[in-house]
Coordinates of C-alpha atoms in Angstrom, one line a residue:
M1 CA -10.6 13.0 28.3
N2 CA -13.7 12.0 30.2
S3 CA -17.3 11.0 29.6
Q4 CA -18.7 14.3 30.9
N5 CA -16.8 16.5 28.5
P6 CA -15.8 14.3 25.6
E7 CA -13.0 15.3 23.3
I8 CA -13.7 15.7 19.5
V9 CA -11.0 14.7 17.0
D10 CA -11.1 14.6 13.2
V11 CA -10.3 10.9 12.8
V12 CA -9.9 8.0 15.2
I13 CA -8.0 5.0 13.9
A14 CA -8.4 1.6 15.5
G15 CA -5.2 -0.3 15.0
L16 CA -1.5 0.7 14.7
G17 CA -0.4 -1.9 12.2
P18 CA 1.1 -0.8 8.9
T19 CA -2.3 0.3 7.5
G20 CA -3.3 2.4 10.6
A21 CA 0.2 3.8 11.0
T22 CA 0.4 4.8 7.3
L23 CA -3.0 6.4 7.5
A24 CA -2.0 8.3 10.7
H25 CA 1.1 9.7 8.9
L26 CA -0.9 10.8 5.8
L27 CA -3.6 12.5 7.9
G28 CA -1.1 14.0 10.3
K29 CA 0.9 15.4 7.4
R30 CA -2.3 17.1 6.2
G31 CA -2.7 18.7 9.6
L32 CA -5.7 16.8 10.9
S33 CA -6.2 15.7 14.5
V34 CA -5.8 12.0 14.8
L35 CA -6.1 9.5 17.7
V36 CA -4.8 5.9 17.2
L37 CA -6.0 3.2 19.5
E38 CA -3.7 0.1 19.7
R39 CA -4.9 -2.7 21.8
E40 CA -1.5 -4.3 22.3
P41 CA 0.3 -2.6 25.2
V42 CA 3.7 -3.1 23.7
F43 CA 4.9 -4.0 20.2
Y44 CA 5.6 -7.7 20.4
G45 CA 8.2 -7.6 17.7
N46 CA 7.8 -10.5 15.3
A47 CA 7.7 -10.5 11.5
R48 CA 4.6 -11.2 9.5
A49 CA 4.8 -9.2 6.3
V50 CA 8.1 -9.6 4.5
Y51 CA 7.6 -7.6 1.2
T52 CA 6.3 -4.4 -0.3
D53 CA 6.3 -3.0 -3.8
D54 CA 7.0 0.2 -5.7
E55 CA 3.4 1.4 -5.5
C56 CA 3.5 1.2 -1.7
M57 CA 6.9 2.8 -1.4
R58 CA 5.4 5.7 -3.4
V59 CA 2.7 5.9 -0.7
M60 CA 5.5 6.0 1.9
Q61 CA 7.1 8.8 0.0
A62 CA 3.8 10.7 0.2
A63 CA 3.7 10.0 3.9
G64 CA 7.2 11.4 4.3
V65 CA 8.8 8.2 5.6
A66 CA 10.2 6.4 2.5
P67 CA 13.9 7.2 3.0
E68 CA 13.8 6.0 6.6
L69 CA 12.0 2.8 5.7
A70 CA 14.1 2.1 2.6
A71 CA 17.3 2.3 4.6
D72 CA 16.2 -1.0 6.3
M73 CA 15.0 -2.8 3.1
Q74 CA 16.6 -5.3 0.8
I75 CA 15.8 -4.2 -2.7
D76 CA 15.8 -5.6 -6.3
T77 CA 15.9 -9.2 -5.0
P78 CA 14.9 -11.7 -7.8
A79 CA 12.0 -13.9 -6.9
Q80 CA 12.4 -17.4 -8.3
W81 CA 10.7 -20.8 -8.8
T82 CA 13.3 -23.4 -8.1
F83 CA 13.8 -27.2 -7.9
P84 CA 14.7 -28.5 -4.4
D85 CA 18.4 -28.5 -5.4
G86 CA 18.3 -24.8 -6.2
R87 CA 18.2 -25.0 -10.0
V88 CA 16.0 -22.2 -11.4
I89 CA 12.8 -23.0 -13.1
G90 CA 11.7 -19.4 -13.7
R91 CA 12.4 -15.9 -12.4
Y92 CA 10.5 -12.7 -11.6
W93 CA 13.1 -9.9 -11.9
Q94 CA 11.9 -6.4 -12.6
L95 CA 14.4 -3.5 -12.3
K96 CA 12.4 -0.8 -14.1
R97 CA 11.1 1.9 -11.6
S98 CA 8.0 3.2 -13.3
F99 CA 6.7 4.5 -10.0
G100 CA 10.0 5.9 -8.8
W101 CA 10.9 3.0 -6.4
P102 CA 12.2 -0.6 -6.7
V103 CA 9.5 -3.1 -7.5
I104 CA 10.9 -5.7 -5.0
N105 CA 11.5 -4.5 -1.4
F106 CA 12.0 -7.2 1.3
L107 CA 11.6 -5.9 4.8
Y108 CA 11.6 -6.9 8.4
Q109 CA 8.3 -5.9 9.7
P110 CA 9.3 -5.2 13.4
W111 CA 11.8 -2.6 12.0
L112 CA 9.2 -1.1 9.7
E113 CA 6.4 -0.9 12.3
T114 CA 8.8 0.6 14.9
K115 CA 9.9 3.3 12.6
L116 CA 6.4 4.1 11.4
S117 CA 5.3 4.4 15.0
D118 CA 8.3 6.4 16.2
L119 CA 8.1 8.9 13.3
L120 CA 4.5 9.8 14.3
A121 CA 6.0 12.0 17.0
R122 CA 6.7 14.6 14.3
Y123 CA 3.0 15.4 14.2
P124 CA 1.7 17.2 17.4
A125 CA -1.9 16.6 16.4
V126 CA -1.4 12.8 16.2
R127 CA -1.6 10.8 19.4
V128 CA -1.1 7.1 19.9
L129 CA -2.6 5.2 22.9
R130 CA -1.2 1.8 23.4
G131 CA -3.0 -0.8 25.5
R132 CA -6.4 0.8 24.7
E133 CA -9.0 -1.2 22.8
L134 CA -12.1 0.1 21.1
V135 CA -15.1 -1.5 22.8
D136 CA -18.1 0.4 21.4
F137 CA -19.2 3.2 19.1
S138 CA -22.3 4.8 17.8
Q139 CA -23.2 7.4 15.1
D140 CA -25.5 10.3 15.4
G141 CA -25.2 11.8 11.9
G142 CA -22.4 14.4 12.4
L143 CA -20.1 12.5 14.8
V144 CA -19.1 9.1 16.0
T145 CA -19.1 8.5 19.8
I146 CA -16.3 6.0 20.7
T147 CA -15.6 4.2 23.9
H148 CA -12.2 2.6 24.6
Q149 CA -10.7 1.0 27.6
A150 CA -7.6 -0.6 28.9
T151 CA -6.8 -3.9 27.1
Q152 CA -7.9 -6.9 29.2
N153 CA -6.3 -9.6 27.1
C154 CA -3.2 -9.1 24.9
R155 CA -0.8 -11.1 22.8
F156 CA 2.1 -12.4 24.8
G157 CA 4.2 -12.9 21.7
D158 CA 3.9 -14.0 18.1
G159 CA 6.1 -17.1 18.5
D160 CA 3.2 -19.4 19.3
G161 CA 0.2 -17.1 19.2
S162 CA -0.4 -17.2 22.9
R163 CA -2.2 -14.5 24.8
V164 CA -2.3 -13.4 28.4
D165 CA -5.0 -11.9 30.7
L166 CA -4.1 -8.5 32.2
A167 CA -5.2 -7.5 35.7
V168 CA -5.9 -3.8 35.0
D169 CA -8.7 -1.4 35.6
P170 CA -10.7 -1.0 32.3
A171 CA -11.0 2.7 32.9
P172 CA -13.4 3.4 30.0
V173 CA -13.1 6.7 28.2
T174 CA -15.6 8.3 25.7
L175 CA -14.7 10.7 22.9
K176 CA -16.2 11.9 19.7
A177 CA -14.7 11.9 16.2
R178 CA -15.7 13.1 12.8
Y179 CA -14.7 9.7 11.4
L180 CA -13.7 6.3 12.7
V181 CA -11.5 4.0 10.6
G182 CA -11.3 0.3 11.6
A183 CA -7.7 -0.8 10.7
D184 CA -7.9 -3.4 13.5
G185 CA -7.0 -6.6 11.6
G186 CA -8.7 -9.7 10.4
R187 CA -10.7 -10.1 13.6
S188 CA -11.9 -6.5 13.4
T189 CA -14.1 -5.3 16.3
V190 CA -15.2 -2.4 14.1
R191 CA -16.3 -4.7 11.3
E192 CA -18.1 -7.0 13.7
K193 CA -20.0 -4.2 15.4
L194 CA -21.0 -2.8 12.0
G195 CA -22.4 -6.2 11.1
I196 CA -20.5 -6.4 7.9
G197 CA -19.9 -9.9 6.5
M198 CA -17.1 -11.0 4.2
D199 CA -17.2 -12.9 0.9
G200 CA -14.5 -15.4 -0.2
K201 CA -12.9 -18.5 1.0
N202 CA -11.0 -19.9 4.1
F203 CA -8.3 -22.3 3.0
P204 CA -7.7 -25.4 5.1
E205 CA -4.2 -26.0 3.8
P206 CA -1.8 -25.2 6.7
W207 CA 1.7 -24.0 6.4
L208 CA 4.5 -23.8 9.0
V209 CA 6.3 -20.5 9.2
V210 CA 9.8 -20.5 10.7
D211 CA 11.5 -17.1 11.3
L212 CA 15.3 -17.4 11.8
E213 CA 18.0 -15.0 13.0
M214 CA 21.5 -15.8 12.1
K215 CA 23.8 -15.8 15.1
E216 CA 26.3 -13.0 15.6
G217 CA 29.4 -13.5 13.6
E218 CA 28.0 -16.2 11.3
D219 CA 27.9 -16.2 7.5
A220 CA 25.6 -19.0 6.4
L221 CA 23.2 -17.8 3.8
R222 CA 25.4 -17.2 0.7
H223 CA 23.9 -20.2 -1.1
I224 CA 20.3 -18.8 -1.0
P225 CA 20.6 -15.1 -1.8
Y226 CA 17.2 -14.8 -3.5
F227 CA 13.5 -15.3 -2.8
N228 CA 12.6 -18.9 -3.8
F229 CA 9.4 -20.8 -4.2
V230 CA 10.9 -24.3 -3.9
C231 CA 8.6 -26.3 -6.1
D232 CA 9.0 -29.7 -4.4
P233 CA 5.9 -31.9 -4.7
A234 CA 7.0 -33.8 -1.6
C235 CA 7.0 -30.5 0.5
P236 CA 6.5 -27.1 -1.2
V237 CA 8.7 -24.5 0.6
V238 CA 9.1 -20.7 0.6
S239 CA 12.6 -19.4 1.3
C240 CA 12.6 -15.7 1.9
P241 CA 15.6 -13.4 2.5
Q242 CA 15.2 -10.5 4.8
P243 CA 17.3 -7.5 5.9
G244 CA 19.9 -7.9 8.6
R245 CA 20.5 -11.4 9.8
F246 CA 16.9 -12.6 9.3
H247 CA 15.5 -15.3 7.0
R248 CA 12.2 -17.0 6.7
F249 CA 11.1 -20.4 5.7
E250 CA 7.6 -21.7 5.1
F251 CA 6.7 -25.4 4.7
M252 CA 3.4 -26.7 3.5
L253 CA 2.0 -29.4 5.7
M254 CA 1.4 -32.7 3.9
P255 CA -1.4 -35.2 4.6
G256 CA -1.0 -36.7 8.1
Q257 CA 1.2 -33.9 9.5
T258 CA -0.3 -32.1 12.5
K259 CA 0.3 -28.7 14.0
E260 CA 1.9 -30.3 17.1
Y261 CA 4.2 -32.4 15.0
M262 CA 5.3 -29.5 12.8
E263 CA 5.9 -27.0 15.7
D264 CA 8.0 -29.5 17.6
P265 CA 11.6 -28.2 17.8
A266 CA 12.9 -31.5 16.4
T267 CA 10.7 -31.3 13.4
V268 CA 11.6 -27.6 12.8
R269 CA 15.3 -28.5 13.1
S270 CA 15.0 -31.3 10.6
L271 CA 13.1 -29.2 8.1
I272 CA 15.4 -26.2 8.1
S273 CA 18.5 -28.4 8.0
R274 CA 17.7 -29.2 4.4
Y275 CA 18.6 -25.6 3.5
V276 CA 20.8 -24.2 6.4
D277 CA 22.9 -25.3 9.3
P278 CA 20.5 -25.0 12.2
D279 CA 23.3 -24.5 14.7
K280 CA 24.1 -21.1 13.1
F281 CA 20.6 -19.7 13.7
E282 CA 18.2 -18.9 16.4
V283 CA 14.5 -19.8 15.8
K284 CA 12.5 -16.6 16.5
R285 CA 9.1 -18.0 15.6
K286 CA 7.6 -21.3 14.6
L287 CA 3.9 -21.3 14.0
V288 CA 1.4 -23.3 11.9
Y289 CA -1.2 -21.1 10.2
T290 CA -3.9 -21.2 7.6
F291 CA -4.9 -18.3 5.4
N292 CA -8.0 -16.6 4.1
A293 CA -9.1 -14.9 0.8
L294 CA -11.9 -12.6 1.9
V295 CA -13.3 -9.2 1.1
A296 CA -15.8 -7.2 3.2
R297 CA -19.1 -6.7 1.5
E298 CA -19.1 -3.0 2.6
W299 CA -16.2 -0.7 3.3
R300 CA -18.2 2.2 4.8
K301 CA -21.2 2.7 6.9
G302 CA -21.9 6.4 7.6
R303 CA -18.9 7.9 9.3
V304 CA -17.2 4.5 9.9
L305 CA -14.8 2.9 7.4
L306 CA -12.8 -0.2 7.2
A307 CA -9.2 -0.6 5.9
G308 CA -6.4 -3.2 5.7
D309 CA -7.2 -6.7 6.9
A310 CA -10.4 -5.5 8.4
A311 CA -11.6 -4.9 4.8
H312 CA -9.7 -7.7 3.0
M313 CA -7.6 -10.7 3.8
T314 CA -5.0 -11.8 1.3
P315 CA -3.0 -15.0 1.1
Q316 CA 0.7 -14.4 1.5
F317 CA 1.9 -15.8 -1.8
M318 CA 2.3 -12.5 -3.7
G319 CA 3.3 -10.5 -0.6
Q320 CA 0.3 -8.2 -1.1
G321 CA -1.5 -8.3 2.3
M322 CA 0.2 -5.4 3.9
S323 CA 0.6 -3.6 0.6
S324 CA -3.2 -3.6 -0.1
G325 CA -3.7 -2.0 3.3
V326 CA -1.2 0.7 2.5
R327 CA -3.0 1.4 -0.8
D328 CA -6.2 1.7 1.3
A329 CA -4.6 4.3 3.5
Y330 CA -3.5 6.5 0.6
N331 CA -6.9 6.3 -1.2
L332 CA -8.7 7.2 2.0
A333 CA -6.5 9.8 3.5
W334 CA -6.9 12.5 0.9
K335 CA -10.6 11.9 0.7
L336 CA -11.1 12.3 4.4
E337 CA -9.1 15.5 4.3
A338 CA -11.0 16.8 1.4
V339 CA -14.4 16.2 3.1
L340 CA -13.2 17.5 6.5
R341 CA -11.8 20.7 5.0
G342 CA -14.8 21.4 2.8
K343 CA -13.1 20.6 -0.5
A344 CA -15.6 17.9 -1.3
A345 CA -19.0 16.6 -0.2
E346 CA -19.3 13.5 1.9
Q347 CA -20.3 11.4 -1.2
L348 CA -16.6 11.4 -2.2
L349 CA -16.1 8.7 0.5
D350 CA -18.3 6.3 -1.4
T351 CA -15.5 6.1 -4.0
Y352 CA -13.1 4.7 -1.5
G353 CA -14.8 1.3 -1.4
S354 CA -15.8 1.3 -5.1
E355 CA -12.2 1.9 -6.2
R356 CA -10.3 -0.2 -3.7
Y357 CA -12.7 -3.3 -3.7
H358 CA -11.9 -4.6 -7.1
H359 CA -8.2 -4.0 -7.0
A360 CA -7.9 -5.6 -3.6
K361 CA -10.0 -8.6 -4.9
A362 CA -7.7 -8.9 -7.9
M363 CA -4.7 -9.1 -5.6
I364 CA -6.4 -11.8 -3.6
D365 CA -7.2 -13.8 -6.7
I366 CA -3.7 -13.7 -8.1
S367 CA -2.4 -14.7 -4.7
V368 CA -4.6 -17.7 -4.6
Q369 CA -3.5 -18.6 -8.1
M370 CA 0.1 -18.3 -7.1
K371 CA -0.6 -20.6 -4.1
D372 CA -2.1 -23.2 -6.4
F373 CA 0.9 -22.8 -8.8
V374 CA 3.7 -23.3 -6.2
S375 CA 2.1 -25.8 -3.9
M376 CA 1.3 -28.6 -6.4
A377 CA 1.8 -31.9 -4.6
N378 CA 1.0 -34.1 -7.6
P379 CA 4.4 -35.1 -9.3
L380 CA 2.9 -35.2 -12.8
A381 CA 1.2 -31.9 -12.5
A382 CA 4.3 -30.4 -11.0
A383 CA 6.4 -31.7 -13.9
L384 CA 4.0 -30.2 -16.4
R385 CA 4.2 -26.8 -14.6
N386 CA 7.9 -26.9 -14.6
F387 CA 8.0 -27.6 -18.3
I388 CA 5.6 -24.8 -19.1
V389 CA 7.5 -22.3 -17.1
R390 CA 10.9 -23.2 -18.6
T391 CA 9.4 -23.0 -22.0
L392 CA 7.9 -19.6 -21.3
N393 CA 11.3 -18.4 -20.2
V394 CA 12.9 -19.0 -23.5
T395 CA 10.0 -17.4 -25.5
P396 CA 10.9 -13.7 -26.1
V397 CA 7.5 -12.1 -25.5
L398 CA 6.1 -14.4 -22.9
G399 CA 9.5 -14.8 -21.1
K400 CA 9.7 -11.0 -20.7
W401 CA 6.1 -11.0 -19.5
L402 CA 6.9 -13.6 -16.8
R403 CA 10.2 -12.0 -15.7
E404 CA 8.7 -8.6 -15.4
G405 CA 5.6 -9.8 -13.5
G406 CA 3.0 -9.2 -16.2
F407 CA 0.7 -11.4 -14.2
K408 CA 0.5 -8.9 -11.3
P409 CA -2.7 -6.7 -11.4
T410 CA -1.9 -3.2 -12.5
P411 CA -2.9 -0.1 -10.4
T412 CA -6.0 0.5 -12.6
Y413 CA -9.5 1.1 -11.2
R414 CA -12.4 -0.8 -12.8
A415 CA -14.4 1.2 -15.4
G416 CA -17.3 3.0 -13.8
S417 CA -16.0 2.6 -10.3
Y418 CA -13.6 5.5 -9.9
L419 CA -13.5 9.3 -9.5
G420 CA -12.5 10.5 -13.0
L421 CA -13.6 10.8 -16.6
P422 CA -14.5 7.6 -18.4
R423 CA -11.5 5.8 -19.8
N424 CA -10.9 6.9 -23.4
G425 CA -10.4 3.6 -25.3
R426 CA -8.0 0.8 -24.8
R427 CA -5.1 3.2 -24.2
G428 CA -7.0 5.5 -21.9
V429 CA -5.2 6.4 -18.7
E430 CA -8.1 7.7 -16.6
G431 CA -8.4 5.7 -13.4
T432 CA -4.7 4.5 -13.6
L433 CA -1.7 5.4 -11.5
L434 CA 0.5 8.1 -13.0
P435 CA 4.1 7.1 -13.7
Q436 CA 6.7 8.8 -11.5
P437 CA 9.9 9.4 -13.3
Q438 CA 12.8 11.5 -12.1
V439 CA 12.5 15.0 -13.6
R440 CA 15.1 17.7 -13.9
T441 CA 14.5 21.2 -12.4
F442 CA 15.7 24.5 -13.9
K443 CA 18.6 24.4 -11.5
G444 CA 19.6 20.9 -12.8
K445 CA 18.5 18.9 -9.8
R446 CA 16.9 15.5 -10.3
V447 CA 13.8 14.9 -8.2
L448 CA 11.0 12.4 -8.2
L449 CA 7.9 13.8 -9.9
D450 CA 5.6 13.7 -6.9
E451 CA 7.9 16.1 -5.0
V452 CA 6.9 18.6 -7.7
L453 CA 3.2 17.7 -7.8
G454 CA 2.6 18.2 -4.1
E455 CA -0.2 16.8 -1.9
G456 CA -3.3 18.2 -3.7
F457 CA -4.6 18.1 -7.2
A458 CA -2.1 18.9 -10.0
L459 CA -2.3 19.9 -13.7
I460 CA 0.5 18.8 -15.9
G461 CA 0.8 20.3 -19.3
L462 CA 2.9 18.7 -22.0
E463 CA 5.2 21.4 -23.2
H464 CA 2.7 24.2 -22.4
D465 CA 1.3 26.1 -19.4
P466 CA -1.8 24.2 -18.2
Q467 CA -3.1 27.5 -16.7
A468 CA -3.4 29.2 -20.1
A469 CA -6.9 27.9 -20.9
L470 CA -8.4 28.0 -17.5
S471 CA -11.7 29.9 -17.0
A472 CA -12.4 32.0 -13.9
E473 CA -14.6 29.2 -12.5
S474 CA -11.9 26.6 -13.0
K475 CA -9.3 28.8 -11.3
Q476 CA -11.6 29.2 -8.3
L477 CA -12.0 25.4 -8.0
L478 CA -8.3 24.6 -8.4
A479 CA -7.3 27.3 -5.9
S480 CA -9.7 25.8 -3.3
L481 CA -8.1 22.4 -3.9
D482 CA -4.5 23.7 -3.3
S483 CA -3.6 22.6 -6.8
R484 CA -0.2 22.9 -8.5
F485 CA 0.6 23.6 -12.1
V486 CA 3.5 21.9 -13.9
T487 CA 4.8 22.0 -17.4
L488 CA 6.7 18.9 -18.6
Y489 CA 9.3 19.2 -21.4
H490 CA 11.2 16.5 -23.2
F491 CA 14.9 16.5 -22.2
G492 CA 16.5 19.6 -23.7
G493 CA 13.2 21.0 -24.7
R494 CA 12.9 24.1 -22.4
P495 CA 12.0 27.4 -24.1
Q496 CA 15.2 29.3 -25.0
G497 CA 16.4 32.2 -27.1
M498 CA 16.1 36.0 -27.0
H499 CA 12.4 35.9 -28.0
V500 CA 11.4 33.9 -24.9
Q501 CA 9.8 35.5 -21.8
R502 CA 12.5 35.9 -19.2
H503 CA 10.5 35.0 -16.1
T504 CA 8.5 31.8 -15.3
P505 CA 4.7 32.3 -15.4
A506 CA 3.2 32.8 -12.0
N507 CA 2.3 29.6 -10.0
L508 CA 4.1 27.4 -12.7
V509 CA 6.8 24.8 -12.1
E510 CA 8.7 23.8 -15.3
V511 CA 10.6 20.5 -15.4
E512 CA 12.1 18.3 -18.1
E513 CA 12.3 14.5 -18.2
P514 CA 15.6 12.9 -19.1
D515 CA 14.2 9.4 -19.7
E516 CA 11.0 10.7 -21.4
E517 CA 8.8 7.9 -20.1
L518 CA 6.1 10.3 -19.0
V519 CA 6.4 12.2 -22.3
R520 CA 5.7 9.0 -24.1
W521 CA 2.8 8.2 -21.7
F522 CA 1.2 11.5 -22.7
K523 CA 1.5 10.7 -26.4
R524 CA 0.2 7.2 -26.0
G525 CA -2.8 8.1 -23.9
G526 CA -3.9 11.5 -25.2
H527 CA -5.5 12.9 -28.3
G528 CA -5.4 16.5 -29.6
Q529 CA -3.1 19.5 -29.0
D530 CA -1.7 20.8 -25.8
L531 CA -2.4 17.8 -23.6
V532 CA -3.2 18.3 -19.9
A533 CA -3.3 15.6 -17.2
I534 CA -5.5 16.3 -14.2
V535 CA -3.9 14.3 -11.4
R536 CA -5.6 13.4 -8.1
P537 CA -3.9 13.8 -4.7
D538 CA -3.2 10.0 -4.7
K539 CA -1.6 10.3 -8.1
F540 CA -4.3 8.5 -10.0
V541 CA -5.4 10.2 -13.2
F542 CA -8.7 12.0 -13.2
A543 CA -8.4 13.0 -16.9
L544 CA -6.0 13.4 -19.8
V545 CA -7.5 16.0 -22.2
A546 CA -6.6 18.6 -24.8
A547 CA -6.4 22.1 -23.5
D548 CA -9.7 23.1 -25.3
Q549 CA -11.5 20.4 -23.2
L550 CA -9.8 21.2 -19.9
N551 CA -12.6 23.5 -18.5
A552 CA -15.2 20.8 -19.3
A553 CA -13.1 18.2 -17.5
L554 CA -12.7 20.4 -14.5
A555 CA -16.5 21.1 -14.4
E556 CA -16.9 17.3 -14.2
L557 CA -14.3 17.2 -11.4
K558 CA -16.3 19.8 -9.5
Q559 CA -19.5 17.8 -9.9
Q560 CA -18.0 14.4 -8.9
L561 CA -16.4 16.0 -5.8
G562 CA -19.7 17.7 -5.0
W563 CA -17.7 20.9 -4.6
Q564 CA -19.3 24.3 -4.0
P565 CA -18.0 27.5 -2.3
G566 CA -20.4 27.1 0.6
L567 CA -18.9 23.8 1.6
V568 CA -15.6 25.5 2.6
S569 CA -17.1 28.1 4.8
G570 CA -19.5 25.6 6.4
Q571 CA -16.7 23.3 7.3
L572 CA -14.6 26.0 8.7
D573 CA -17.4 27.1 11.0
F574 CA -17.7 23.6 12.3
T575 CA -14.0 23.4 12.9
R576 CA -14.1 26.5 15.1
L577 CA -16.9 24.9 17.1
R578 CA -15.0 21.7 17.4
K579 CA -11.9 23.4 18.7
S580 CA -13.8 25.3 21.3
A581 CA -15.7 22.2 22.6

């Protein structure tokens, strides 16, 4: 690469955190050329995020990395509110796997980030440049011109937040990209250069995070096997199990306590000794931090987009900071691919911010509410909280709501903000995430539904072939979108008998569902005969309609995508020009 003959790639991603790495996987899997710029020369290997959920593991499934990541996770761990002595006040414990994966997955971020980074080697069109920071960019309509250089100042480690100056030649390099995604964190250079402000609040309440690693050969955590919010008015505490020998504590600073006092090794030892034997652990990190609840006012300007902490900053109390960025990556990846491959007009990218903004904001709001709930320092208010939670626990309906996390925002886009038909009544499923049950193939293998649906659009017919009612125009649209066609039967409901056609209709995959959760979903959300779900590449529902309304729904899909046959040929011509540049 050089400034005289700049390279052109499909997408440049600034930042190789979980958001940037996930996006690189999703784009690489779709065959796009990607360059990731990571300002830190080496991975500094300390934990920040500790949790992800079933929605995000489904994204990792789509990225082709879920089994590798899940192998290093601690799953189905109850999350509790407890008294300081360990007695349980209330519990969040959800074992149902509506989206195909455990709801609660505790992780060790250095392991997760290392695997995500290493596995990118499977994509020859994806390159990662460490120790290179984006310093400037400009747009000229069809392309983004990007300048990056060797990092001049990098993080020395995460133990105390210190940084170090590097005596290196900047060696600036210029390249061109079709799109630039700023996944470069809360202090985003991309967001700053776009001049995009953020709305929300900075919270002054500091917390001390202490990351521990149990020494080799020790067994010292049996008494705290679960995630605990220790509801102690004198000192609210978070106790978080992690895979391997790792454990995290967080302590809320009380009035008069300073950063210097809390980070002092003697103070750290005194605090953790309330819960563990400090001689059996090594302190990996001790750091006082504050947190933010902020959302960017814009998520896109032209060919430059924001994702992850560059677009939103989430307090840690629901474990949704990293997860929100992973959701961004999935929403954005298929839309970038659709525009770049001529499957949609560029206006599709406007739905990225309109869809993700409200859901990310909802996660921020519930995280702030959880912070307020667990960090009460007033003894009377704390006693009232404890009484309310314990009362809810013994109430059948509300207790179930609490234990199953009914307070967590569902993966549902706000009405009028999403790509899809308007939601059809209170039970409408448009703009919601499709459940992912295990389904049974003809050969008797159980697989997760998304493995059948593929990476493009999909049509699922409930006990009928969704292709039967398609017009020629609809078939042309769906072929250009690499769509799949699936028939879903209730368990034991496949066609059988001597009168049944002996071969499967062309392009159709037939599955049956042993648990019938998705069968019930169809019947709750749909109206009419021969229901068909139109499912987007990110597994959100575009429409659920009767077969006689299917072509009208697909005509609306065509309009919302801005699809037309000329788009495809035009984009292919540009690609040939790009490759020859």
